[in-house]
Structures are given as structure tokens and as C-alpha cells.
mmCIF file of C-alpha atoms in Angstrom:
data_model
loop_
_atom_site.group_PDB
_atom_site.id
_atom_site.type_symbol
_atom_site.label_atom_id
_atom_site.label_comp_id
_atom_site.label_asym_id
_atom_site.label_seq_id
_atom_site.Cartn_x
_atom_site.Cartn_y
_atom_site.Cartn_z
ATOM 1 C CA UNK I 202 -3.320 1.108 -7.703
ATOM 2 C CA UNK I 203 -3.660 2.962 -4.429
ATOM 3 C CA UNK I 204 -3.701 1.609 -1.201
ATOM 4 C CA UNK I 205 -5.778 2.234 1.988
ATOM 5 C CA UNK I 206 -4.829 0.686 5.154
ATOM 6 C CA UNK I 207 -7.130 1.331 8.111
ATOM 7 C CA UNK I 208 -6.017 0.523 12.114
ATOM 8 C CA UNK I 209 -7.309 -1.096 14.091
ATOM 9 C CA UNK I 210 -9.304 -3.890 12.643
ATOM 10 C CA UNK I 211 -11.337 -4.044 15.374
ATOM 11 C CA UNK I 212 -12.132 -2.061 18.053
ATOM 12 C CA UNK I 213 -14.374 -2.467 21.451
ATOM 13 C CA UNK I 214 -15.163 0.262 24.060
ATOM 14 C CA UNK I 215 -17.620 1.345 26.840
ATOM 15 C CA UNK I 216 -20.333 3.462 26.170
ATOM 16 C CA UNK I 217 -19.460 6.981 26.834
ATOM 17 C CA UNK I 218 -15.633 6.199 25.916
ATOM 18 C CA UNK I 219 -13.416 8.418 22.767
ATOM 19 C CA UNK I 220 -11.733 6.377 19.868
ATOM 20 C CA UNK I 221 -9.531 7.560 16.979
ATOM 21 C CA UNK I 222 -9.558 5.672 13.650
ATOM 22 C CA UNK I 223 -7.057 5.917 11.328
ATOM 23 C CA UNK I 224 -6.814 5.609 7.258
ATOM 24 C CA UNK I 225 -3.144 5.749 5.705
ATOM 25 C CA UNK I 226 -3.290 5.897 1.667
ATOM 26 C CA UNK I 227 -0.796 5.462 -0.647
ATOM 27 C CA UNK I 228 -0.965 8.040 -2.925
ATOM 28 C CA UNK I 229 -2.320 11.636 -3.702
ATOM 29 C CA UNK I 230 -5.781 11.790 -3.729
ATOM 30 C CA UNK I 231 -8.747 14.207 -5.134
ATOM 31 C CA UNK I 232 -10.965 12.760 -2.198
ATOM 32 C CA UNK I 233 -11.354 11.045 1.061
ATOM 33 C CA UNK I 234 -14.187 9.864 2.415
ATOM 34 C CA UNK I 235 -15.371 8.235 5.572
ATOM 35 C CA UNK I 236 -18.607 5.802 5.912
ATOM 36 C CA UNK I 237 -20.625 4.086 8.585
ATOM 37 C CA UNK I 238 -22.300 0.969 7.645
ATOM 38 C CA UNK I 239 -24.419 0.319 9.831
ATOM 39 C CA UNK I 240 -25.848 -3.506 10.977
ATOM 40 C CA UNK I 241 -28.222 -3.752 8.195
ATOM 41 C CA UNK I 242 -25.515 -2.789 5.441
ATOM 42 C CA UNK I 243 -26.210 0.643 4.621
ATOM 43 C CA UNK I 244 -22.946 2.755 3.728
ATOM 44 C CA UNK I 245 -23.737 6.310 6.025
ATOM 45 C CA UNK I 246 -21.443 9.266 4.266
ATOM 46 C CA UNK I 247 -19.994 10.592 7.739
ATOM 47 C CA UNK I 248 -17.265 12.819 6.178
ATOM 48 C CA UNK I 249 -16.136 13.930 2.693
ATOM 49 C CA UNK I 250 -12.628 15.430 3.726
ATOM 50 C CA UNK I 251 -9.862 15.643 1.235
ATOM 51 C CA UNK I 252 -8.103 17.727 3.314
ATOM 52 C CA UNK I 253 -8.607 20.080 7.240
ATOM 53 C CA UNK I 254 -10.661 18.942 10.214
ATOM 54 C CA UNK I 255 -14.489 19.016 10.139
ATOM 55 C CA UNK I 256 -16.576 18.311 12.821
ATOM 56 C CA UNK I 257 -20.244 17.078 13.075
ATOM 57 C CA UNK I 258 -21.752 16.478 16.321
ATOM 58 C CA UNK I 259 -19.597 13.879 18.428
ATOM 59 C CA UNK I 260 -17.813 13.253 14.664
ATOM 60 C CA UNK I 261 -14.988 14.762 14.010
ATOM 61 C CA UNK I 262 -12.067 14.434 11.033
ATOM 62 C CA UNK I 263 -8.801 15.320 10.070
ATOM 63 C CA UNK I 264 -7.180 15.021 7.052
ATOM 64 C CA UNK I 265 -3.390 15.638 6.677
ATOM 65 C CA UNK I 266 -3.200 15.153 2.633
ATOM 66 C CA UNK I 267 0.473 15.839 2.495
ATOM 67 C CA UNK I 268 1.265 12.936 4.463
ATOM 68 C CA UNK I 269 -1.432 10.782 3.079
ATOM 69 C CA UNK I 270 -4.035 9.812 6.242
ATOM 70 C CA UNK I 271 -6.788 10.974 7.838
ATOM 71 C CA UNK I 272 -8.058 10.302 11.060
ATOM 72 C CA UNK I 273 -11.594 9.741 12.677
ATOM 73 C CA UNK I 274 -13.107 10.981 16.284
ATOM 74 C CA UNK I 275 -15.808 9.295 17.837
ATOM 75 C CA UNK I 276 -16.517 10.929 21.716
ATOM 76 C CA UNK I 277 -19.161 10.090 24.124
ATOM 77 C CA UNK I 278 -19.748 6.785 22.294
ATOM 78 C CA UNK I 279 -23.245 5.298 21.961
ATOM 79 C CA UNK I 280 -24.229 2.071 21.509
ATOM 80 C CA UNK I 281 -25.511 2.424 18.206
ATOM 81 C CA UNK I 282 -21.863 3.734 16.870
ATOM 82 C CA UNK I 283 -21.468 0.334 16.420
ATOM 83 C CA UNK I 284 -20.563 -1.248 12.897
ATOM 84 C CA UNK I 285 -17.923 -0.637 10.565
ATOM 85 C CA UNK I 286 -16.352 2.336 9.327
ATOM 86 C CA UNK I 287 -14.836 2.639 5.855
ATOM 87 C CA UNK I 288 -12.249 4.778 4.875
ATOM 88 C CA UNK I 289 -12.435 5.667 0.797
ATOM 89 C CA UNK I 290 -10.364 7.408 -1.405
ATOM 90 C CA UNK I 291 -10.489 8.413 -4.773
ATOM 91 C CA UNK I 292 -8.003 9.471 -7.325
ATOM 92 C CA UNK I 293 -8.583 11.160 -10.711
ATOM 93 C CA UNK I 294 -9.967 8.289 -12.160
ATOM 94 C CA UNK I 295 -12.882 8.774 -9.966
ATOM 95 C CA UNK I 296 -13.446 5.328 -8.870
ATOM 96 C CA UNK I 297 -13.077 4.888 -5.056
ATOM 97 C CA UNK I 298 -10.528 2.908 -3.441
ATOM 98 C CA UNK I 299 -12.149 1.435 -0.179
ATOM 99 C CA UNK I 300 -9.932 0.237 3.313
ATOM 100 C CA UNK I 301 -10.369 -2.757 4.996
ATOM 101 C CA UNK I 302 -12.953 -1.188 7.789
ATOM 102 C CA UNK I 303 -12.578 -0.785 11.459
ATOM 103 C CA UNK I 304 -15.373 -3.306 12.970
ATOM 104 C CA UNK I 305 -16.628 -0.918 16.547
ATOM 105 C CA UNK I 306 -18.083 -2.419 19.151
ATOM 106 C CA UNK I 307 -19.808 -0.015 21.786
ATOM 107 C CA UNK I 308 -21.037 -1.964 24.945
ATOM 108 C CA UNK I 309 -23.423 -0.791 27.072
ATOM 109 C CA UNK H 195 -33.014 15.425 -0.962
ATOM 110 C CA UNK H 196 -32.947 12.765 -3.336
ATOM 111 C CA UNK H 197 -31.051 10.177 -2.817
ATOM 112 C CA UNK H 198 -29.806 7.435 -4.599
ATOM 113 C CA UNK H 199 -32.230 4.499 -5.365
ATOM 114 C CA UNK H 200 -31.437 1.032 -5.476
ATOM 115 C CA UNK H 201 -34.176 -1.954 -6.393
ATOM 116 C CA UNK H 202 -34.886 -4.450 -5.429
ATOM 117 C CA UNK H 203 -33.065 -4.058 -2.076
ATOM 118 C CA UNK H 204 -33.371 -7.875 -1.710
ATOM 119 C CA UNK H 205 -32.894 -10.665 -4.565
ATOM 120 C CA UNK H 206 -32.962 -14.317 -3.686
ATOM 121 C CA UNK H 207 -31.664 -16.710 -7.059
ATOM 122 C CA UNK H 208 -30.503 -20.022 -7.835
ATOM 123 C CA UNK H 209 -27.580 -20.833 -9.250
ATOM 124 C CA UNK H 210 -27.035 -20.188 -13.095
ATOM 125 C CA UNK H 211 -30.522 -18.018 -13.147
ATOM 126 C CA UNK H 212 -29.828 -14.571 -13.910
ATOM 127 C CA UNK H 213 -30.375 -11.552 -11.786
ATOM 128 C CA UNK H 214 -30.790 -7.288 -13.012
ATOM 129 C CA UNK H 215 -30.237 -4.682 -10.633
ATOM 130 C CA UNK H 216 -31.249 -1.232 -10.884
ATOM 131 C CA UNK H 217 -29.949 2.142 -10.025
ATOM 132 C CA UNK H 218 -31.481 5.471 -10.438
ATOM 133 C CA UNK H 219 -29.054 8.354 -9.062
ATOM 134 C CA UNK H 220 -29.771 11.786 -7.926
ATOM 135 C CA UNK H 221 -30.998 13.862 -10.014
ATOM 136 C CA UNK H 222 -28.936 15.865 -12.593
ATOM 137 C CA UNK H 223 -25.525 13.405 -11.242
ATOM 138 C CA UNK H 224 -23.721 12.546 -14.375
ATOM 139 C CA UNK H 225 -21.503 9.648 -12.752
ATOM 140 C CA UNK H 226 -22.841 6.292 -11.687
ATOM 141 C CA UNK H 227 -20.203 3.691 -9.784
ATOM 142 C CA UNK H 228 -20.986 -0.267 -8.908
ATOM 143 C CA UNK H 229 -19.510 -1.745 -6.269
ATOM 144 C CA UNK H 230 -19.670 -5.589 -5.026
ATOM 145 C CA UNK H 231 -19.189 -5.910 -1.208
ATOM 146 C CA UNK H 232 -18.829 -9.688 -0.401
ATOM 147 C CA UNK H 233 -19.358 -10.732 3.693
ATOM 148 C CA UNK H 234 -16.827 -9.602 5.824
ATOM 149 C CA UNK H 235 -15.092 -7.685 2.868
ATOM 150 C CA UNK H 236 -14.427 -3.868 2.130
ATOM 151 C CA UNK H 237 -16.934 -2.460 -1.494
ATOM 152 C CA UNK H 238 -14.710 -3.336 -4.690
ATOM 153 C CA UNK H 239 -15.405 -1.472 -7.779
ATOM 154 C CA UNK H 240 -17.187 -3.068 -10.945
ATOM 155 C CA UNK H 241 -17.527 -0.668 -13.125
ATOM 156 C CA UNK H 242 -18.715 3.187 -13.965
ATOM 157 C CA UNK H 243 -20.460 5.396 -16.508
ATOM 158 C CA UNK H 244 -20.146 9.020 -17.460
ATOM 159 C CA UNK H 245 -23.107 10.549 -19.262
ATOM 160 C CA UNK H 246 -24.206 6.980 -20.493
ATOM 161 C CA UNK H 247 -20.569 6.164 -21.480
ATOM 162 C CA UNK H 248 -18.789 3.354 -19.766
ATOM 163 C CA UNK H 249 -15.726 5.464 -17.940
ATOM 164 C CA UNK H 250 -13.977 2.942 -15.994
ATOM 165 C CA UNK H 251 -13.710 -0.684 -15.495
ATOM 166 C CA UNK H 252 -12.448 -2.661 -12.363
ATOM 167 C CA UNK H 253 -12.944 -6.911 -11.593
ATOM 168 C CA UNK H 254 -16.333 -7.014 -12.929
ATOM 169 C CA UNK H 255 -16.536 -10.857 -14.191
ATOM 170 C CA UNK H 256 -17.469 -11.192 -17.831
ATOM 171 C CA UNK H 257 -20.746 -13.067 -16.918
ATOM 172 C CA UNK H 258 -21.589 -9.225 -16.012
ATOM 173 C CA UNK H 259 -22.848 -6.220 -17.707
ATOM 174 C CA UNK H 260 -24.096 -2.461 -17.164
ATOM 175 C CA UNK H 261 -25.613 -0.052 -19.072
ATOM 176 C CA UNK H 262 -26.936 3.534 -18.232
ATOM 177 C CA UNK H 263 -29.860 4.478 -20.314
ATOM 178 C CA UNK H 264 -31.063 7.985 -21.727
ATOM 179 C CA UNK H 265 -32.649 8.522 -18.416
ATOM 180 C CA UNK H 266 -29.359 8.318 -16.687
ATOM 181 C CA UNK H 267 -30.731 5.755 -14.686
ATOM 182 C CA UNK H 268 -28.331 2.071 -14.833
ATOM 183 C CA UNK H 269 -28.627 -1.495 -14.521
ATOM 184 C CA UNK H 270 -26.206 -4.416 -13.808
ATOM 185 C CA UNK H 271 -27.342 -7.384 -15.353
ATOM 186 C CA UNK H 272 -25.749 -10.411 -13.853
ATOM 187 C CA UNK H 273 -26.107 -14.116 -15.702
ATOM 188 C CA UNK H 274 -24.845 -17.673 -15.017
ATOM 189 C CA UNK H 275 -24.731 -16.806 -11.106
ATOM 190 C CA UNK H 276 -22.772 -18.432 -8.929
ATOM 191 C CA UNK H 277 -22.844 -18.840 -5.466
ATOM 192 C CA UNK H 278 -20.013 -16.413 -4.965
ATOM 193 C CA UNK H 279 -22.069 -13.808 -6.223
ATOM 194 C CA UNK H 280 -23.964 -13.559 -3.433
ATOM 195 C CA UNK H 281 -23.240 -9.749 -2.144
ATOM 196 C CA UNK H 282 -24.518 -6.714 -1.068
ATOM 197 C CA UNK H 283 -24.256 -4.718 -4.235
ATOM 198 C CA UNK H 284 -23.909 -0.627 -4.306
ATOM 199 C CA UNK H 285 -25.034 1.951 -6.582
ATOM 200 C CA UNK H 286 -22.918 5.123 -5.893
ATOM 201 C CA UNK H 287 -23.164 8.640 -8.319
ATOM 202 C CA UNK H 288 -21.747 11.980 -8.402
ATOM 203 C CA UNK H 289 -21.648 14.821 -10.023
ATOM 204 C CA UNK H 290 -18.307 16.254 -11.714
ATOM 205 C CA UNK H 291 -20.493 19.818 -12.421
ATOM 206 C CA UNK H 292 -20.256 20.612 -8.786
ATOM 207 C CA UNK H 293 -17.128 20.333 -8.631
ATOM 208 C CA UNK H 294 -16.281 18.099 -5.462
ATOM 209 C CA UNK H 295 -15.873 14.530 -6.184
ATOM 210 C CA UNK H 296 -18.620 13.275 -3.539
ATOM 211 C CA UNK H 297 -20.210 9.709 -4.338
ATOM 212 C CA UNK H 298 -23.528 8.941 -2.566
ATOM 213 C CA UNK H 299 -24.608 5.888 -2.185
ATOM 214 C CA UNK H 300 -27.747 3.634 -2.145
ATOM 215 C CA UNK H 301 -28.974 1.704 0.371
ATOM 216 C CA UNK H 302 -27.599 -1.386 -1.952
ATOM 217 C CA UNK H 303 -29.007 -4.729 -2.901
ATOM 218 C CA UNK H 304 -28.278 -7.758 -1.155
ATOM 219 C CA UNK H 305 -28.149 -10.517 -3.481
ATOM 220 C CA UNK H 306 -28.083 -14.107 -2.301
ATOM 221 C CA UNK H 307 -27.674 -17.339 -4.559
ATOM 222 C CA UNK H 308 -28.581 -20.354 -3.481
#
């Protein structure tokens, strides 16, 4: 099946600091989404981005399908940005294919 | 806007009892995904159902089963649990009418076994 490989595993910064995340997948896919979950579990849909940039806020993504990964902009961090963000991807069979997270850490 | 509804959102069993989660997706989705999140683990797929039909099957143990009823709402019924089991466990749906493949998700139900 498809692969999703997320970097980095973990991340830490200072509050008011800009990150990148990146998801690299394996295959062609129909859709790519990108979730928050925050401390008590719940998956946030940030992003649904098979493809182009989209922005939300101090969000933004990019999508670059034809060479299979998308990345993820967090600016002006605030502490509750912390948690981990998922990286999903589905194929035609619907199901999505999930990366290993990026656990962020935004200090005060 | 409707969102997808999970219950109960907490579910505390012993081992070998058995446990039913339910899921009751947005409104007029057709497409309702389970997904089993162990700690410190990325969601894995269990299983899926298109207009009441099972559509797609991933590692769901046998010990496991899901239906979607007329309603379109679905339920995973778990038996024999064992202490792996305990997980945070996601109800996702979509909607292939409109087109783009988005699943939403519930706020999930965290299952311990003790």
C-alpha cells in the first residue's frame, strides 16, 4: 500500500517562532489531508489539499502532487499549536493512509 | 454544521467483556470509515461502508464487527477484549456525491480495558 512519511518526528520552538512540516507519499493520490490533534485526542481537519497552496489564518499548505508531498506552515506560533499533526492521504480506494505525526511543542 | 457523532466518547471494560461503539455521520454522507489509534501511534483503518455495504476492509481483528443500519448510522461491536484494545477509536464519513473525497471525523471514543 501507500506510504506516508512525515519529518520531523518531533519538533520544539518558541512562541512566536515559523515551522514547516513535511509529508512525502508514495504514490498518486485523490486526497491529502492535514490534521491537528489536539491534547485531548480530537483529530482538527486543518487542510484538505490534494494539490496548490491554501492558506487559513497563520496555516498555510502546499501541495506539489507531481512529486508526491505536501508541506505545512505554522507562523507566529502559539502555545496552543501544540500536539500532533497528521498528514493523510487517500487513494481511490477511499480509505486514508495516515503518517507517523509530527509531535509540536510551542513554549512559552 | 453537523458534524460527526461519536458515543460514548469514553468506555471503561474488563477484559473479555464486550464493548459497541456508535457512529452517526453527517447528514446525507454515504461513506463511513473506522479507525483504531493506539497511544503514541498514527489512526489505522478497520474497516468502511458504502450505502450500508461493507466497501473496504483493513486489520480489523476477527473478534470485531461493523454494521451500518438503514439510518446510515454504524456501530463497531468489539467482543473478547483484550487489553490491547484499549484505543482511541474514530468514526470518519464522506460523501462521494460532492465530489471531493473529504473525511470528517468525530471527536472519537477512547476505549480503555482493564
Amino acid at each position: 500500500g501507500i506510504q506516508v512519511e512525515q519529518s520531523p518526528p518531533d519538533l520544539i520552538l518558541q512562541e512566536g517562532a515559523n515551522s514547516t512540516l513535511r509529508c512525502n507519499f508514495s504514490d498518486s493520490v485523490n486526497n491529502l489531508q492535514w490534521f491537528h490533534q489536539n491534547p485531548w485526542g480530537q483529530l482538527i481537519n486543518l487542510f484538505y489539499i490534494p494539490s496548490g497552496t491554501k492558506q487559513n489564518g497563520r496555516l498555510s499548505a502546499t501541495t506539489v502532487a507531481t512529486e508526491r508531498y505536501s508541506l505545512l506552515y505554522i507562523s507566529s506560533s502559539q502555545t496552543t499549536d501544540s500536539g500532533v499533526y497528521f498528514c493523510a492521504v487517500n487513494t481511490n480506494a477511499g480509505k486514508s493512509t495516515f503518517g507517523d505525526g509530527t509531535t509540536l511543542t510551542v513554549k512559552p | 454544521a453537523a458534524g460527526v457523532i461519536q458515543s460514548p466518547r469514553h468506555l471503561i471494560k474488563e477484559k473479555r467483556e464486550t464493548a459497541t461503539l456508535k457512529c452517526y455521520p453527517i447528514p446525507r454522507h454515504d461513506t463511513v470509515y473506522w479507525y483504531q489509534q493506539g497511544p503514541g501511534q498514527d489512526p489505522q483503518f478497520l474497516i468502511s461502508f458504502y450505502e450500508k455495504m461493507q466497501s473496504d476492509k483493513g486489520s480489523i481483528p476477527d473478534r470485531f464487527s461493523a454494521q451500518q443500519f438503514s439510518d446510515y448510522h454504524s456501530e463497531l461491536n468489539m467482543s473478547s477484549l483484550e487489553l490491547g484494545d484499549s484505543a482511541l477509536y474514530f468514526c470518519a464519513s464522506s460523501s462521494t456525491i460532492q465530489g471531493a473525497d473529504i473525511q470528517y471525523f468525530g471527536a472519537g471514543t477512547r476505549l480503555s480495558v482493564l
